[in-house]
């Protein structure tokens, strides 16, 4: 975006700004959509929560709410009920991905419309170079290709959810109609914990099975905490799992150590994705402020509408990245909740190379200029 501003400045004197109202409705609708994402981010930051670090074996026993209720999402609850617990983590991940792809589709369609508007404005004008018009053509082609891919991915997710919930794709589309019109993403109503007590391992079914096999007490976990950084650094340094001090039960101690490392890995991923989402949010806030400044400058005839559409695309790209980052964060919560015992198959579902679903992807900042 910065590199294109020199070229835009050269074109400003040759372009007329009288037809700006044509694309203002598109800009306004996306600004409203962006504002909704900002509100959602603030709500997540301010929501009082009961963090998983407060969860022990006894607390788990008294908590009858399923793990996915933490997302506070009506559509997800309906999907889980319809699937009757079958592949619960896969259903949650597919729904999250579907929501993200829906947002990405909105942003790309707006991007393509902005490029089309720029192309129309440039027609009949003599430019010092034709590189920009070629770049616009490339952007439009790339946007159209990616829109096609996103639509295919959305169809795959709808098909997967329909199969898991034993309904037709038409019925699934109807079930999710309201949820897909709502552009906010599922958010987990808890703060990311810094560490966890070892007691959370007592919630895992594999620990209870190991305790039964090796005549141990699954509720009697060693003292201490699970810290993602400390655990992974120590494991990397040793080249193996850190030992658990449980004399007389070496095989059970190995099972506990493996479970602890799985939780530490999931916690590390959750913390990393939370940081990525926060950085993406800050970038969007800056991009939004810059775009508001561009609108004011355009209203004062200081820049052309072509430049305004250029800045608009920059905002759309940052919103696109934020949607993907927030989706990855939601998926990290799914994996994390599974690691502490609410769904022991979640790690396999999220990380299996054999899964039929492509999970959320990282979005390159080269998207606008491939």
Tab-separated table of C-alpha atoms in Angstrom:
chain	number	residue	atom	x	y	z
A	1	UNK	CA	0.000	0.000	0.000
A	2	UNK	CA	2.787	2.417	0.808
A	3	UNK	CA	4.584	1.718	-2.455
A	4	UNK	CA	1.508	2.570	-4.486
A	5	UNK	CA	1.025	6.015	-2.950
A	6	UNK	CA	3.684	7.665	-5.113
A	7	UNK	CA	1.879	6.517	-8.214
A	8	UNK	CA	-1.440	7.581	-6.740
A	9	UNK	CA	-0.131	11.077	-6.056
A	10	UNK	CA	0.864	11.405	-9.711
A	11	UNK	CA	-2.641	10.439	-10.802
A	12	UNK	CA	-4.530	12.702	-8.396
A	13	UNK	CA	-4.325	15.758	-10.652
A	14	UNK	CA	-5.662	13.864	-13.672
A	15	UNK	CA	-8.676	12.206	-12.028
A	16	UNK	CA	-12.091	13.599	-11.248
A	17	UNK	CA	-13.611	12.837	-7.851
A	18	UNK	CA	-17.244	13.596	-8.655
A	19	UNK	CA	-18.372	9.928	-8.816
A	20	UNK	CA	-17.254	8.982	-5.320
A	21	UNK	CA	-20.737	8.065	-4.089
A	22	UNK	CA	-20.738	4.903	-6.236
A	23	UNK	CA	-18.487	2.966	-3.876
A	24	UNK	CA	-19.367	4.672	-0.587
A	25	UNK	CA	-22.102	2.158	0.220
A	26	UNK	CA	-19.556	-0.658	-0.048
A	27	UNK	CA	-17.112	1.236	2.141
A	28	UNK	CA	-19.798	1.988	4.723
A	29	UNK	CA	-20.989	-1.628	4.937
A	30	UNK	CA	-17.465	-2.895	5.498
A	31	UNK	CA	-16.795	-0.173	8.080
A	32	UNK	CA	-19.863	-1.361	9.994
A	33	UNK	CA	-18.628	-4.938	9.738
A	34	UNK	CA	-15.209	-3.902	11.037
A	35	UNK	CA	-16.809	-2.045	13.938
A	36	UNK	CA	-18.607	-5.247	14.897
A	37	UNK	CA	-15.305	-7.095	15.069
A	38	UNK	CA	-13.854	-4.377	17.291
A	39	UNK	CA	-16.781	-4.673	19.696
A	40	UNK	CA	-16.368	-8.438	19.787
A	41	UNK	CA	-12.664	-8.097	20.592
A	42	UNK	CA	-13.397	-5.670	23.437
A	43	UNK	CA	-16.105	-7.955	24.803
A	44	UNK	CA	-13.667	-10.856	24.858
A	45	UNK	CA	-11.088	-8.765	26.681
A	46	UNK	CA	-13.594	-7.541	29.271
A	47	UNK	CA	-15.644	-10.697	29.870
A	48	UNK	CA	-15.235	-11.991	33.448
A	49	UNK	CA	-14.358	-15.631	33.269
A	50	UNK	CA	-13.605	-18.804	35.152
A	51	UNK	CA	-10.271	-19.803	33.682
A	52	UNK	CA	-9.268	-23.428	33.192
A	53	UNK	CA	-6.466	-22.833	35.707
A	54	UNK	CA	-9.177	-22.818	38.373
A	55	UNK	CA	-10.372	-26.247	37.254
A	56	UNK	CA	-9.472	-29.227	39.371
A	57	UNK	CA	-10.803	-32.761	39.478
A	58	UNK	CA	-13.577	-31.887	41.920
A	59	UNK	CA	-14.531	-28.770	39.981
A	60	UNK	CA	-14.723	-30.829	36.819
A	61	UNK	CA	-17.061	-33.285	38.470
A	62	UNK	CA	-19.422	-30.514	39.562
A	63	UNK	CA	-19.384	-28.737	36.197
A	64	UNK	CA	-22.094	-30.244	34.002
A	65	UNK	CA	-21.686	-27.785	31.119
A	66	UNK	CA	-20.103	-29.273	27.992
A	67	UNK	CA	-16.777	-27.792	26.927
A	68	UNK	CA	-18.205	-26.106	23.832
A	69	UNK	CA	-20.583	-24.013	25.967
A	70	UNK	CA	-17.555	-21.819	26.665
A	71	UNK	CA	-17.934	-20.400	23.147
A	72	UNK	CA	-21.380	-19.071	24.037
A	73	UNK	CA	-22.519	-19.720	20.469
A	74	UNK	CA	-26.112	-20.804	19.842
A	75	UNK	CA	-25.381	-22.342	16.437
A	76	UNK	CA	-22.484	-24.394	17.809
A	77	UNK	CA	-24.738	-25.706	20.577
A	78	UNK	CA	-27.319	-26.734	17.967
A	79	UNK	CA	-24.683	-28.478	15.874
A	80	UNK	CA	-23.382	-30.408	18.875
A	81	UNK	CA	-26.896	-31.462	19.806
A	82	UNK	CA	-27.663	-32.537	16.241
A	83	UNK	CA	-24.404	-34.506	15.941
A	84	UNK	CA	-25.125	-36.232	19.284
A	85	UNK	CA	-21.517	-35.924	20.401
A	86	UNK	CA	-20.121	-37.614	17.292
A	87	UNK	CA	-16.759	-36.036	16.336
A	88	UNK	CA	-17.554	-33.097	18.621
A	89	UNK	CA	-14.226	-31.366	18.205
A	90	UNK	CA	-14.340	-31.847	14.436
A	91	UNK	CA	-17.822	-30.318	14.296
A	92	UNK	CA	-16.668	-27.323	16.349
A	93	UNK	CA	-13.559	-26.847	14.204
A	94	UNK	CA	-15.547	-27.107	10.959
A	95	UNK	CA	-18.099	-24.572	12.195
A	96	UNK	CA	-15.348	-22.147	13.230
A	97	UNK	CA	-13.660	-22.568	9.848
A	98	UNK	CA	-16.973	-22.027	8.047
A	99	UNK	CA	-17.485	-18.754	9.916
A	100	UNK	CA	-13.966	-17.616	9.044
A	101	UNK	CA	-14.360	-18.529	5.375
A	102	UNK	CA	-17.634	-16.611	5.291
A	103	UNK	CA	-15.894	-13.493	6.577
A	104	UNK	CA	-12.991	-13.941	4.167
A	105	UNK	CA	-15.468	-14.238	1.320
A	106	UNK	CA	-17.099	-10.932	2.288
A	107	UNK	CA	-13.718	-9.190	2.392
A	108	UNK	CA	-12.568	-10.619	-0.932
A	109	UNK	CA	-15.806	-9.712	-2.671
A	110	UNK	CA	-15.405	-6.171	-1.364
A	111	UNK	CA	-11.792	-6.174	-2.528
A	112	UNK	CA	-12.795	-7.243	-6.017
A	113	UNK	CA	-15.501	-4.559	-6.104
A	114	UNK	CA	-12.952	-1.928	-5.040
A	115	UNK	CA	-10.567	-3.039	-7.791
A	116	UNK	CA	-13.362	-2.893	-10.330
A	117	UNK	CA	-14.167	0.621	-9.152
A	118	UNK	CA	-10.535	1.677	-9.532
A	119	UNK	CA	-10.423	0.201	-13.027
A	120	UNK	CA	-13.569	2.084	-14.043
A	121	UNK	CA	-12.175	5.359	-12.703
A	122	UNK	CA	-8.950	4.940	-14.652
A	123	UNK	CA	-10.620	4.286	-17.994
A	124	UNK	CA	-10.061	7.144	-20.437
A	125	UNK	CA	-7.251	8.653	-18.364
A	126	UNK	CA	-3.695	8.819	-19.631
A	127	UNK	CA	-1.344	7.460	-16.986
A	128	UNK	CA	2.434	7.988	-16.801
A	129	UNK	CA	2.868	4.210	-16.574
A	130	UNK	CA	0.563	1.274	-17.259
A	131	UNK	CA	1.964	-0.905	-14.435
A	132	UNK	CA	-0.865	-0.006	-12.082
A	133	UNK	CA	-3.624	-0.994	-14.498
A	134	UNK	CA	-1.859	-4.323	-15.046
A	135	UNK	CA	-1.600	-4.750	-11.290
A	136	UNK	CA	-5.327	-4.069	-10.930
A	137	UNK	CA	-6.074	-6.720	-13.528
A	138	UNK	CA	-3.877	-9.190	-11.636
A	139	UNK	CA	-5.574	-8.322	-8.351
A	140	UNK	CA	-9.016	-8.819	-9.842
A	141	UNK	CA	-8.050	-12.196	-11.302
A	142	UNK	CA	-6.495	-13.311	-8.003
A	143	UNK	CA	-9.528	-12.159	-6.020
A	144	UNK	CA	-11.906	-14.000	-8.368
A	145	UNK	CA	-9.835	-17.183	-8.132
A	146	UNK	CA	-9.723	-17.010	-4.333
A	147	UNK	CA	-13.446	-16.290	-4.142
A	148	UNK	CA	-14.055	-19.481	-6.082
A	149	UNK	CA	-11.820	-21.431	-3.701
A	150	UNK	CA	-13.540	-19.976	-0.633
A	151	UNK	CA	-16.967	-20.898	-1.976
A	152	UNK	CA	-15.780	-24.460	-2.574
A	153	UNK	CA	-14.312	-24.662	0.945
A	154	UNK	CA	-17.533	-23.340	2.462
A	155	UNK	CA	-19.481	-25.981	0.532
A	156	UNK	CA	-17.142	-28.677	1.884
A	157	UNK	CA	-17.674	-27.518	5.463
A	158	UNK	CA	-21.442	-27.423	4.974
A	159	UNK	CA	-21.318	-30.956	3.567
A	160	UNK	CA	-19.187	-32.206	6.453
A	161	UNK	CA	-21.467	-30.662	9.075
A	162	UNK	CA	-24.553	-32.026	7.323
A	163	UNK	CA	-23.063	-35.536	7.341
A	164	UNK	CA	-22.085	-35.335	11.016
A	165	UNK	CA	-25.535	-34.043	11.982
A	166	UNK	CA	-27.378	-36.525	9.718
A	167	UNK	CA	-29.297	-33.869	7.788
A	168	UNK	CA	-29.333	-32.654	4.198
A	169	UNK	CA	-27.088	-29.815	3.068
A	170	UNK	CA	-30.193	-27.716	2.466
A	171	UNK	CA	-31.284	-28.294	6.066
A	172	UNK	CA	-27.791	-27.426	7.306
A	173	UNK	CA	-27.815	-24.192	5.313
A	174	UNK	CA	-31.142	-23.324	6.907
A	175	UNK	CA	-29.882	-24.212	10.383
A	176	UNK	CA	-26.850	-21.958	9.969
A	177	UNK	CA	-28.505	-19.130	8.025
A	178	UNK	CA	-28.710	-16.718	10.958
A	179	UNK	CA	-25.251	-17.650	12.264
A	180	UNK	CA	-23.624	-16.959	8.901
A	181	UNK	CA	-25.388	-13.621	8.608
A	182	UNK	CA	-23.857	-12.693	11.972
A	183	UNK	CA	-20.301	-11.711	11.074
A	184	UNK	CA	-18.822	-12.158	14.558
A	185	UNK	CA	-16.675	-15.214	15.249
A	186	UNK	CA	-17.124	-17.677	18.129
A	187	UNK	CA	-15.092	-16.506	21.114
A	188	UNK	CA	-14.245	-18.513	24.194
A	189	UNK	CA	-15.440	-16.758	27.347
A	190	UNK	CA	-12.255	-17.164	29.355
A	191	UNK	CA	-8.870	-15.562	29.681
A	192	UNK	CA	-5.852	-17.451	28.396
A	193	UNK	CA	-4.244	-18.998	31.501
A	194	UNK	CA	-0.572	-18.434	32.232
A	195	UNK	CA	-0.230	-21.837	33.888
A	196	UNK	CA	-2.316	-24.772	35.085
A	197	UNK	CA	-2.236	-26.870	38.248
A	198	UNK	CA	-1.133	-30.465	37.753
A	199	UNK	CA	-4.547	-31.436	39.156
A	200	UNK	CA	-6.166	-30.787	35.770
A	201	UNK	CA	-4.609	-34.025	34.517
A	202	UNK	CA	-7.089	-35.892	36.714
A	203	UNK	CA	-9.812	-34.872	34.262
A	204	UNK	CA	-8.304	-36.897	31.410
A	205	UNK	CA	-9.749	-40.312	30.585
A	206	UNK	CA	-6.322	-41.672	29.584
A	207	UNK	CA	-5.017	-40.885	33.071
A	208	UNK	CA	-7.942	-42.723	34.664
A	209	UNK	CA	-7.274	-45.687	32.396
A	210	UNK	CA	-3.558	-45.671	33.261
A	211	UNK	CA	-4.400	-45.427	36.961
A	212	UNK	CA	-6.629	-48.486	36.667
A	213	UNK	CA	-3.941	-50.426	34.800
A	214	UNK	CA	-1.147	-49.575	37.227
A	215	UNK	CA	-3.138	-49.499	40.470
A	216	UNK	CA	-2.691	-45.772	41.083
A	217	UNK	CA	-4.901	-42.961	42.320
A	218	UNK	CA	-5.783	-40.687	39.384
A	219	UNK	CA	-6.884	-37.944	41.777
A	220	UNK	CA	-3.504	-37.811	43.553
A	221	UNK	CA	-1.465	-35.702	41.158
A	222	UNK	CA	1.978	-34.339	42.072
A	223	UNK	CA	2.162	-30.772	43.315
A	224	UNK	CA	3.197	-28.021	40.955
A	225	UNK	CA	1.953	-26.341	37.825
A	226	UNK	CA	2.046	-26.863	34.077
A	227	UNK	CA	3.773	-23.924	32.428
A	228	UNK	CA	4.013	-24.034	28.661
A	229	UNK	CA	7.371	-22.266	28.361
A	230	UNK	CA	9.068	-24.058	31.217
A	231	UNK	CA	7.778	-27.471	30.188
A	232	UNK	CA	8.677	-27.227	26.513
A	233	UNK	CA	12.075	-25.623	27.148
A	234	UNK	CA	12.969	-28.327	29.615
A	235	UNK	CA	11.781	-31.061	27.271
A	236	UNK	CA	13.787	-29.609	24.388
A	237	UNK	CA	16.892	-29.324	26.537
A	238	UNK	CA	16.625	-32.885	27.767
A	239	UNK	CA	15.530	-34.307	24.433
A	240	UNK	CA	12.853	-36.271	26.244
A	241	UNK	CA	9.986	-35.898	28.670
A	242	UNK	CA	10.686	-34.504	32.117
A	243	UNK	CA	10.302	-37.214	34.719
A	244	UNK	CA	7.409	-37.203	37.186
A	245	UNK	CA	8.376	-38.064	40.748
A	246	UNK	CA	5.976	-40.887	41.579
A	247	UNK	CA	8.040	-43.637	43.258
A	248	UNK	CA	7.012	-47.228	42.654
A	249	UNK	CA	4.846	-46.540	39.598
A	250	UNK	CA	7.222	-45.749	36.706
A	251	UNK	CA	4.796	-46.620	33.891
A	252	UNK	CA	2.022	-44.568	35.436
A	253	UNK	CA	4.476	-41.707	35.979
A	254	UNK	CA	5.342	-41.873	32.262
A	255	UNK	CA	1.653	-41.614	31.371
A	256	UNK	CA	1.270	-38.576	33.622
A	257	UNK	CA	4.386	-36.967	32.110
A	258	UNK	CA	3.066	-37.520	28.588
A	259	UNK	CA	-0.301	-36.016	29.504
A	260	UNK	CA	1.407	-33.043	31.133
A	261	UNK	CA	3.483	-32.377	28.006
A	262	UNK	CA	0.387	-32.557	25.802
A	263	UNK	CA	-1.354	-29.977	27.979
A	264	UNK	CA	1.771	-27.779	27.971
A	265	UNK	CA	1.928	-27.934	24.165
A	266	UNK	CA	-1.754	-27.040	23.838
A	267	UNK	CA	-1.309	-24.187	26.303
A	268	UNK	CA	1.714	-22.897	24.417
A	269	UNK	CA	-0.251	-22.944	21.164
A	270	UNK	CA	-3.174	-21.148	22.795
A	271	UNK	CA	-0.943	-18.427	24.212
A	272	UNK	CA	0.848	-17.974	20.877
A	273	UNK	CA	-2.416	-17.718	18.939
A	274	UNK	CA	-3.777	-15.231	21.449
A	275	UNK	CA	-0.746	-13.018	20.880
A	276	UNK	CA	-1.088	-13.314	17.105
A	277	UNK	CA	-4.764	-12.325	17.322
A	278	UNK	CA	-3.928	-9.331	19.520
A	279	UNK	CA	-1.284	-8.144	17.057
A	280	UNK	CA	-3.727	-8.548	14.159
A	281	UNK	CA	-6.351	-6.601	16.091
A	282	UNK	CA	-3.923	-3.745	16.764
A	283	UNK	CA	-3.017	-3.658	13.071
A	284	UNK	CA	-6.696	-3.423	12.113
A	285	UNK	CA	-7.223	-0.592	14.581
A	286	UNK	CA	-4.368	1.339	12.956
A	287	UNK	CA	-5.623	0.541	9.443
A	288	UNK	CA	-9.114	1.678	10.336
A	289	UNK	CA	-7.817	4.983	11.714
A	290	UNK	CA	-5.745	5.523	8.567
A	291	UNK	CA	-8.738	4.760	6.389
A	292	UNK	CA	-10.913	7.262	8.262
A	293	UNK	CA	-8.199	9.848	7.632
A	294	UNK	CA	-8.209	8.910	3.929
A	295	UNK	CA	-11.971	9.422	3.757
A	296	UNK	CA	-11.589	12.883	5.275
A	297	UNK	CA	-8.821	13.740	2.816
A	298	UNK	CA	-10.917	12.477	-0.071
A	299	UNK	CA	-13.851	14.643	1.090
A	300	UNK	CA	-11.505	17.637	1.013
A	301	UNK	CA	-10.398	16.667	-2.525
A	302	UNK	CA	-6.842	16.080	-1.314
A	303	UNK	CA	-6.742	12.542	-2.718
A	304	UNK	CA	-8.657	10.761	-5.456
A	305	UNK	CA	-11.207	8.033	-5.077
A	306	UNK	CA	-8.693	5.685	-6.675
A	307	UNK	CA	-6.390	6.272	-3.710
A	308	UNK	CA	-9.304	5.885	-1.303
A	309	UNK	CA	-10.092	2.475	-2.829
A	310	UNK	CA	-6.410	1.571	-2.452
A	311	UNK	CA	-6.496	2.376	1.261
A	312	UNK	CA	-9.812	0.555	1.527
A	313	UNK	CA	-8.198	-2.599	0.193
A	314	UNK	CA	-5.459	-2.259	2.791
A	315	UNK	CA	-8.104	-2.230	5.526
A	316	UNK	CA	-9.846	-5.236	3.970
A	317	UNK	CA	-6.601	-7.182	3.929
A	318	UNK	CA	-5.961	-6.475	7.605
A	319	UNK	CA	-9.548	-7.497	8.424
A	320	UNK	CA	-8.964	-10.691	6.449
A	321	UNK	CA	-5.848	-11.461	8.487
A	322	UNK	CA	-7.674	-10.704	11.744
A	323	UNK	CA	-10.519	-13.069	10.860
A	324	UNK	CA	-8.054	-15.901	10.195
A	325	UNK	CA	-6.131	-15.135	13.416
A	326	UNK	CA	-9.299	-15.121	15.505
A	327	UNK	CA	-10.360	-18.384	13.891
A	328	UNK	CA	-7.018	-19.977	14.731
A	329	UNK	CA	-7.422	-18.738	18.303
A	330	UNK	CA	-10.872	-20.319	18.573
A	331	UNK	CA	-9.491	-23.590	17.203
A	332	UNK	CA	-6.628	-23.432	19.715
A	333	UNK	CA	-9.242	-23.242	22.471
A	334	UNK	CA	-10.874	-26.401	21.086
A	335	UNK	CA	-7.542	-28.238	21.194
A	336	UNK	CA	-6.696	-26.858	24.634
A	337	UNK	CA	-10.021	-27.845	26.175
A	338	UNK	CA	-9.555	-31.319	24.773
A	339	UNK	CA	-6.075	-31.550	26.272
A	340	UNK	CA	-7.353	-30.985	29.798
A	341	UNK	CA	-9.815	-33.810	29.490
A	342	UNK	CA	-13.081	-32.604	28.069
A	343	UNK	CA	-12.570	-34.408	24.739
A	344	UNK	CA	-9.564	-36.676	24.629
A	345	UNK	CA	-9.731	-37.123	20.852
A	346	UNK	CA	-9.489	-33.438	20.038
A	347	UNK	CA	-5.721	-33.386	19.466
A	348	UNK	CA	-6.009	-36.202	16.963
A	349	UNK	CA	-8.899	-34.482	15.208
A	350	UNK	CA	-7.147	-31.110	15.003
A	351	UNK	CA	-3.705	-32.374	14.024
A	352	UNK	CA	-4.290	-35.613	12.118
A	353	UNK	CA	-2.828	-35.626	8.622
A	354	UNK	CA	-5.702	-37.909	7.615
A	355	UNK	CA	-8.465	-35.457	8.476
A	356	UNK	CA	-10.738	-34.827	5.455
A	357	UNK	CA	-11.088	-31.140	6.320
A	358	UNK	CA	-8.564	-28.411	5.557
A	359	UNK	CA	-8.320	-26.419	8.772
A	360	UNK	CA	-7.755	-22.683	8.959
A	361	UNK	CA	-4.885	-21.297	6.948
A	362	UNK	CA	-2.433	-18.523	7.549
A	363	UNK	CA	-3.139	-15.518	5.363
A	364	UNK	CA	-0.197	-13.942	3.584
A	365	UNK	CA	0.036	-10.178	3.365
A	366	UNK	CA	0.905	-10.736	-0.324
A	367	UNK	CA	-2.731	-11.583	-1.027
A	368	UNK	CA	-3.446	-8.220	-2.677
A	369	UNK	CA	-0.330	-8.281	-4.812
A	370	UNK	CA	0.422	-11.927	-5.665
